C-alpha atoms as one frame of an Amber mdcrd trajectory, in Angstrom:
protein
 131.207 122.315 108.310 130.659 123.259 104.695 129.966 127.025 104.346 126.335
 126.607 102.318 125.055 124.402 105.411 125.661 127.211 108.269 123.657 129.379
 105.914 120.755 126.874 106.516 117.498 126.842 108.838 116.466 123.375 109.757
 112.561 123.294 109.959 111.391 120.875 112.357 108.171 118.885 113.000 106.306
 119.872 116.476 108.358 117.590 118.894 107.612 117.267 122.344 109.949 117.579
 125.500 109.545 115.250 128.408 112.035 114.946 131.475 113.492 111.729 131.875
 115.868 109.698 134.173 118.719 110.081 131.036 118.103 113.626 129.908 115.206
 114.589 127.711 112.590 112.616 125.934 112.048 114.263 122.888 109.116 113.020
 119.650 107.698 113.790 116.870 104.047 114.826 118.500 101.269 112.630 116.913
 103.751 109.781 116.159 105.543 106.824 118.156 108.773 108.456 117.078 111.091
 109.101 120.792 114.362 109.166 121.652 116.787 110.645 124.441 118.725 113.163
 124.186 121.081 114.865 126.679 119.803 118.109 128.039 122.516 120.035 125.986
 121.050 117.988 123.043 117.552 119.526 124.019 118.720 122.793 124.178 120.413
 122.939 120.603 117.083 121.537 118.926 115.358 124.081 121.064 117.510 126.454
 119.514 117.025 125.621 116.060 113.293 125.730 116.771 113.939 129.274 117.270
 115.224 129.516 113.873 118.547 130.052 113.997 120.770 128.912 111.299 122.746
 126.109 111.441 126.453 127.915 111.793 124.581 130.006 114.104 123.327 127.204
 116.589 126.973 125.303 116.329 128.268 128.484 117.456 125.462 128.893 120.404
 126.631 125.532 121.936 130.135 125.815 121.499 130.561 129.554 123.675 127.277
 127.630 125.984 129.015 124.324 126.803 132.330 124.818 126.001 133.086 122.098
 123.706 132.899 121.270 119.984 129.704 119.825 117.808 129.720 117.871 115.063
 126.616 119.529 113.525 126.527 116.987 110.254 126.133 114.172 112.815 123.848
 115.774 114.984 121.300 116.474 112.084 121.606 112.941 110.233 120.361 111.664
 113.793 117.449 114.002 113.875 116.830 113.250 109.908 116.583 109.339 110.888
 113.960 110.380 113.998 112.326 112.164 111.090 112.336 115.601 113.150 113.244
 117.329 110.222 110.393 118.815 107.916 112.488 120.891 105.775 115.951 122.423
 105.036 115.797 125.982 103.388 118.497 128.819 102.536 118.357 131.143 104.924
 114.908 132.521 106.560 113.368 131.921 102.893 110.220 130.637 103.632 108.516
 126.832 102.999 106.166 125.999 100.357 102.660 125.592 101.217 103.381 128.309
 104.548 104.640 125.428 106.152 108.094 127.280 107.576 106.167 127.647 111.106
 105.082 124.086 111.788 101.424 124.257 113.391 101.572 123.095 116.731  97.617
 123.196 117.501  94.889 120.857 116.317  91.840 122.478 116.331  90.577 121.346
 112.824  91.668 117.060 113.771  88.194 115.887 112.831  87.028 115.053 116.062
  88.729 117.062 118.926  86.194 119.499 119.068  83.308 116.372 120.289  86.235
 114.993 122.280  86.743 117.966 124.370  82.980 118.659 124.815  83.200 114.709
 125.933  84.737 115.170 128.742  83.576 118.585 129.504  82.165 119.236 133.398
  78.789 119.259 131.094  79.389 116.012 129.794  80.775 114.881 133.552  77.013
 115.778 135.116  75.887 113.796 132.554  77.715 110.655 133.097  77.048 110.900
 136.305  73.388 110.795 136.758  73.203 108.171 134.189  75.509 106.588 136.307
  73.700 106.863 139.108  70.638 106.400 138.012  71.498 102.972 137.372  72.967
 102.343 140.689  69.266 103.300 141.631  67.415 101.153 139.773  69.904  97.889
 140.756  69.343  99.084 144.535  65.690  99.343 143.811  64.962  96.320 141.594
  67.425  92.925 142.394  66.344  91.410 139.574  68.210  93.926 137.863  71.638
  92.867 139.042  73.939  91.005 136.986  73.862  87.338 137.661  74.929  83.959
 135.713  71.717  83.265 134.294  71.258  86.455 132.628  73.303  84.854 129.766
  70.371  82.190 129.195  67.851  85.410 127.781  66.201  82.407 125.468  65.737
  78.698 125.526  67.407  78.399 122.106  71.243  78.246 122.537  71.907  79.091
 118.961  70.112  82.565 119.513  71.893  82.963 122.706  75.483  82.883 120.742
  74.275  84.909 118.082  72.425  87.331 120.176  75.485  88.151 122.719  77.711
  88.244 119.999  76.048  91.019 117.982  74.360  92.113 121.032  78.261  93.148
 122.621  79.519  94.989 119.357  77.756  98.360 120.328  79.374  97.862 123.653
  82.619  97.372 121.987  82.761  99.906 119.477  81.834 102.609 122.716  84.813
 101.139 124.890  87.020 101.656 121.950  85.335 104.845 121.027  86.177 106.440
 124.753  89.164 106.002 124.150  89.288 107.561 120.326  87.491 110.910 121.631
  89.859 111.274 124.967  92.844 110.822 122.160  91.263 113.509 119.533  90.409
 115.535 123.371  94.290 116.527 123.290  95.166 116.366 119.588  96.434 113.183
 119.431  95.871 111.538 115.561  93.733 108.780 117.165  92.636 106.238 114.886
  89.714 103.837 115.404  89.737 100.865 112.988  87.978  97.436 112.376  91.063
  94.634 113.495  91.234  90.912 113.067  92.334  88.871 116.472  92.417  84.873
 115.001  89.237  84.858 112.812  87.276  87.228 114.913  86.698  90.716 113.635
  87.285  93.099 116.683  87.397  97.123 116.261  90.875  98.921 117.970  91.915
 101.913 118.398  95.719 103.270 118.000  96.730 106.468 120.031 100.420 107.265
 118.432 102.092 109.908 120.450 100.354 109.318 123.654 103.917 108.728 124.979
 105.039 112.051 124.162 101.903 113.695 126.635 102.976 114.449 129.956 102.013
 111.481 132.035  99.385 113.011 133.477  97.670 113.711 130.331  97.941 110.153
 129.790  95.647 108.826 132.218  92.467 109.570 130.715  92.823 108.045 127.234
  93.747 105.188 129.351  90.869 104.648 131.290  88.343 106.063 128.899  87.343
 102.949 127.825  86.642 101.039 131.203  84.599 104.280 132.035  82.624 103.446
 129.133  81.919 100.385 129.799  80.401 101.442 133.300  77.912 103.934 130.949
  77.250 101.441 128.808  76.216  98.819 131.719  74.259 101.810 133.300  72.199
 102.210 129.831  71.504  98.600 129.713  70.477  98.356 133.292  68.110 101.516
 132.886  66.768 100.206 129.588  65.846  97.368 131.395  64.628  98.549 134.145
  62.079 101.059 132.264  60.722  98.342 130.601  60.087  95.791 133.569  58.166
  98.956 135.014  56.405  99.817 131.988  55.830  95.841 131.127  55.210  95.160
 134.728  57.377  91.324 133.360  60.624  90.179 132.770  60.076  89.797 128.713
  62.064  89.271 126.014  63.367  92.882 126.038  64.373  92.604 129.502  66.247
  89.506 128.879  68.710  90.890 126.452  69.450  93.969 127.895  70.082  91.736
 130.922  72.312  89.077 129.267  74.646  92.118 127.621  74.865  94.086 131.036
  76.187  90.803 132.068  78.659  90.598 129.210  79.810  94.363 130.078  80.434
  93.285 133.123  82.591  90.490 132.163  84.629  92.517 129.831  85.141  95.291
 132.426  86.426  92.261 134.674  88.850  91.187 131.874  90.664  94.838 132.457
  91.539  93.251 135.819  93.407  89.899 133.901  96.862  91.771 134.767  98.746
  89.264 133.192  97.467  90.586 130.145  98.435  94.074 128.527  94.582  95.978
 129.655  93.661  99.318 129.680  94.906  98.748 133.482  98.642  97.709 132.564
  99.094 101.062 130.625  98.361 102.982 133.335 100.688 101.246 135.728 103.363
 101.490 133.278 103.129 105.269 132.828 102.352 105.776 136.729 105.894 104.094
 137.087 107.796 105.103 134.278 108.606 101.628 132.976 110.288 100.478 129.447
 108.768  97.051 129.549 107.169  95.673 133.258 105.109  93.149 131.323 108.104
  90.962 129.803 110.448  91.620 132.720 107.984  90.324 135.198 107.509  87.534
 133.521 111.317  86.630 133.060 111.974  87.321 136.671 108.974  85.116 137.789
 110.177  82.555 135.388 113.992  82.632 136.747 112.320  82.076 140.183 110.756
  78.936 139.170 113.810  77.906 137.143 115.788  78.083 140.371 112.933  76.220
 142.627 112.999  73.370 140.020 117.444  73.321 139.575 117.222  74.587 135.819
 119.247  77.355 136.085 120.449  76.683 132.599 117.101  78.322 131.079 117.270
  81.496 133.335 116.912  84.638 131.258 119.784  87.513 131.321 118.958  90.073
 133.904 121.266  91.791 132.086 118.364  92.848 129.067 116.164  94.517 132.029
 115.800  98.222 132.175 116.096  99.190 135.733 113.093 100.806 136.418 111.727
  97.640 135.602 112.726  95.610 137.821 112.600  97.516 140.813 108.837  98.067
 139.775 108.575  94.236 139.412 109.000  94.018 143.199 105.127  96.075 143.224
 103.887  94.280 140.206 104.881  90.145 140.753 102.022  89.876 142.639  99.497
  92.314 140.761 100.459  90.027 137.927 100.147  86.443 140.122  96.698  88.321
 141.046  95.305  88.672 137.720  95.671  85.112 137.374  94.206  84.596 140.149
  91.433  86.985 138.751  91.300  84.782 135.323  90.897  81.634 137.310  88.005
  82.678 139.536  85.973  83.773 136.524  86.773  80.827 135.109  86.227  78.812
 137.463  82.878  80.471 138.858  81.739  81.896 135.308  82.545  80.372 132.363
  82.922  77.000 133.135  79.001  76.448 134.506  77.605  78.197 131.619  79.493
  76.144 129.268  78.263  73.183 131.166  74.715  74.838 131.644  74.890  74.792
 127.475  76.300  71.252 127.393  73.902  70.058 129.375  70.682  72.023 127.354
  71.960  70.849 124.184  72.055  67.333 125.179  68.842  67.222 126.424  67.515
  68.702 123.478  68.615  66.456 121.174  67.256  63.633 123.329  64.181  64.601
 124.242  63.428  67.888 122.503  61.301  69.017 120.200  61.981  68.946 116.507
  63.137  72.883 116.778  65.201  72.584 119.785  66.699  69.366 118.148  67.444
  71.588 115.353  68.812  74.794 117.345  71.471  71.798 119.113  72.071  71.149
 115.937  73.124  74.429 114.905  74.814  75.432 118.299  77.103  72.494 117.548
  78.107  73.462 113.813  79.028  76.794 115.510  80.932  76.196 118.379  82.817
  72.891 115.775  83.641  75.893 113.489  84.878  78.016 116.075  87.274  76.369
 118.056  87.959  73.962 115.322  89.596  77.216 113.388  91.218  78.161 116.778
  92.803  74.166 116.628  93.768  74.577 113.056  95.274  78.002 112.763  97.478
  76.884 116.384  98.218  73.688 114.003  99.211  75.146 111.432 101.117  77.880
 112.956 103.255  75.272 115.009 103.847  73.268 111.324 105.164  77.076 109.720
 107.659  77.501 112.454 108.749  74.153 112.385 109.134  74.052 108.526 110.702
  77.643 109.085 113.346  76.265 111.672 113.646  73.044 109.360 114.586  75.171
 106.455 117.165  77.783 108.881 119.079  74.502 109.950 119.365  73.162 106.494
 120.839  76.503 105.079 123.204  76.718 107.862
């Protein structure tokens, strides 16, 4: 080892230390940065946390386990993880009094609301509003969330328009749960406005969450579901207040109905296990899997492969972490269920109010007045634009990877 480099302290980033089945999970906290080390591994970096010098922590290990380190190695991997802040000559410290890294996060914009969030305070809170709503669906059945509710207006047009604005607040405080229970335990949570096709949908990131013990993880999770349940409780109060105050079912009433409805539909969707929900995250870190989603698929694939003879297009086993597939005996049918889930909604849900909107817009234009002729009109540009994008942008994808494929086979 060259004589300057023992002389050197290696100033690391705060990582986080994690049992696992192969040693020690160890990360860069506040990043998706992980890797496993052996727990003599662990120990070294522990040791140069401490701030011994580099000769000095080759030394530690070799009278501690016996056997020689190739120190140069061993810092080139933790340089690649990007563990490494800084190298400095002996205990001389780091510009900017960054030779200690900070391990807390009391000034992340944010944690402070996200701890008083989810403070017993906060708890009490949630649940009389909670409950409260709970009372007034006992109290008033009209209340309760039902098919119709969609239809708050006889103009299909507004309908669209209304739910579709209508469910953004509802969206932004699911995905805003989740920020505050991130910022709750320092995590550098970030809440952002996302594109899904040609829909403009807001997201939030958690990096590092993986690096929390698992159950830290639980919360940030499920955050957003539990919003969803406030959220439905506001709607249902708001409308309840008013069909007391009102003493009708107006216009007011109507919408807060038809986006309760909508809530309730989205909190549903968590349940669509065959999709990566809120739900699948927390099965995955209750079980300590790599990738359950993928390898359940694959293994209920090679089941049908071999039902139909076509062994040929089995995948490998081979690429499956373990602890995958012996959690894939549990999750095959959690993941047949959410189909199952998908279908009944589909089935019982979506597919009579799309014919209960076929059917109104027909009608107008047939025998409706000149403005309902006009709102069919209208609903029909929509919906055209809509999933006539959806056809085009699966068209055009499809004529990309064939040109793509075209262009791989020529070259070769």
């Amino acid at each position: 080892m060259d004589d300057q480099l023992e002389q050197r302290i290696i100033h690391l980033h705060p990582l986080t230390f994690l049992p696992d089945a192969a040693g020690v999970s160890i990360g860069r906290f506040g990043t998706d940065t992980f890797a496993v080390f052996p727990e003599d591994g662990a120990e070294l970096i522990k040791q140069l946390q401490a701030g011994l010098t580099v000769g000095e922590a080759a030394r530690w290990y070799e009278e501690t386990y016996q056997e020689e380190l190739d120190m140069e190695d061993f810092l080139e991997i933790l340089r690649d993880l990007t563990f490494i802040m800084a190298i400095t000559e002996g205990a001389a410290p780091l510009a900017n009094d960054l030779a200690t890294p900070r391990t807390d996060n009391s000034t992340l914009r944010g944690q402070a609301f996200g701890k008083w969030a989810f403070s017993p305070v906060a708890w009490v809170l949630y649940a009389a509003l909670i409950g409260a709503g709970i009372a007034f669906l006992w109290k008033f059945p009209e209340l309760r969330p039902a098919r119709k509710h969609i239809f708050f207006t006889d103009y299909s047009t507004l309908v669209v328009v209304g739910v579709f604005l209508g469910q953004m607040p509802g969206i932004l405080f699911h995905e805003s749960m989740h920020w505050l229970a991130g910022r709750r335990l320092g995590l550098p949570t970030k809440l952002s406005v996302g594109r899904r096709m040609y829909m403009l949908v807001f997201q939030t990131s958690m990096p590092g969450i993986a690096g929390l013990p698992r159950k830290l993880r639980y919360l940030p999770f499920l955050a957003g579901m539990f919003g969803d349940v406030m959220f439905f409780s506001a709607l249902v109060l708001l409308a309840g207040v008013a069909l007391i105050y009102t003493g009708e079912t107006n216009f007011f009433v109507k919408f807060c109905l038809a986006l309760s409805f909508t809530t309730m539909l989205r909190f549903v969707w968590q349940f669509y296990f065959h999709l990566q929900t809120d739900i699948y995250y927390v099965i995955v870190t209750m079980l300590g899997c790599v990738n359950l989603q993928q390898t359940t698929r694959q293994i209920i694939a090679n089941f049908w492969y071999r039902l139909i003879r076509a062994e040929h297009k089995q995948h490998d086993p081979s690429q499956w972490a373990e602890q995958d597939v012996k959690a894939a005996r549990f999750y095959g049918p959690v993941f047949v269920f959410g189909y199952t889930v998908f279908l009944v909604m589909l089935i019982f849900i979506m597919l009579p109010i799309g014919f209960n909107f076929m059917v109104t817009v027909v009608m107008n234009l047939v025998h409706g007045s000149i403005d309902k002729m006009l709102d069919s009109l209208v609903f029909m540009v929509i919906n055209g634009v809509q999933y006539g994008t959806v056809i085009w942008l699966f068209v055009r994808e499809r004529f990309v990877r064939h040109r793509r494929q075209k262009s791989i086979v020529q070259g070769g």
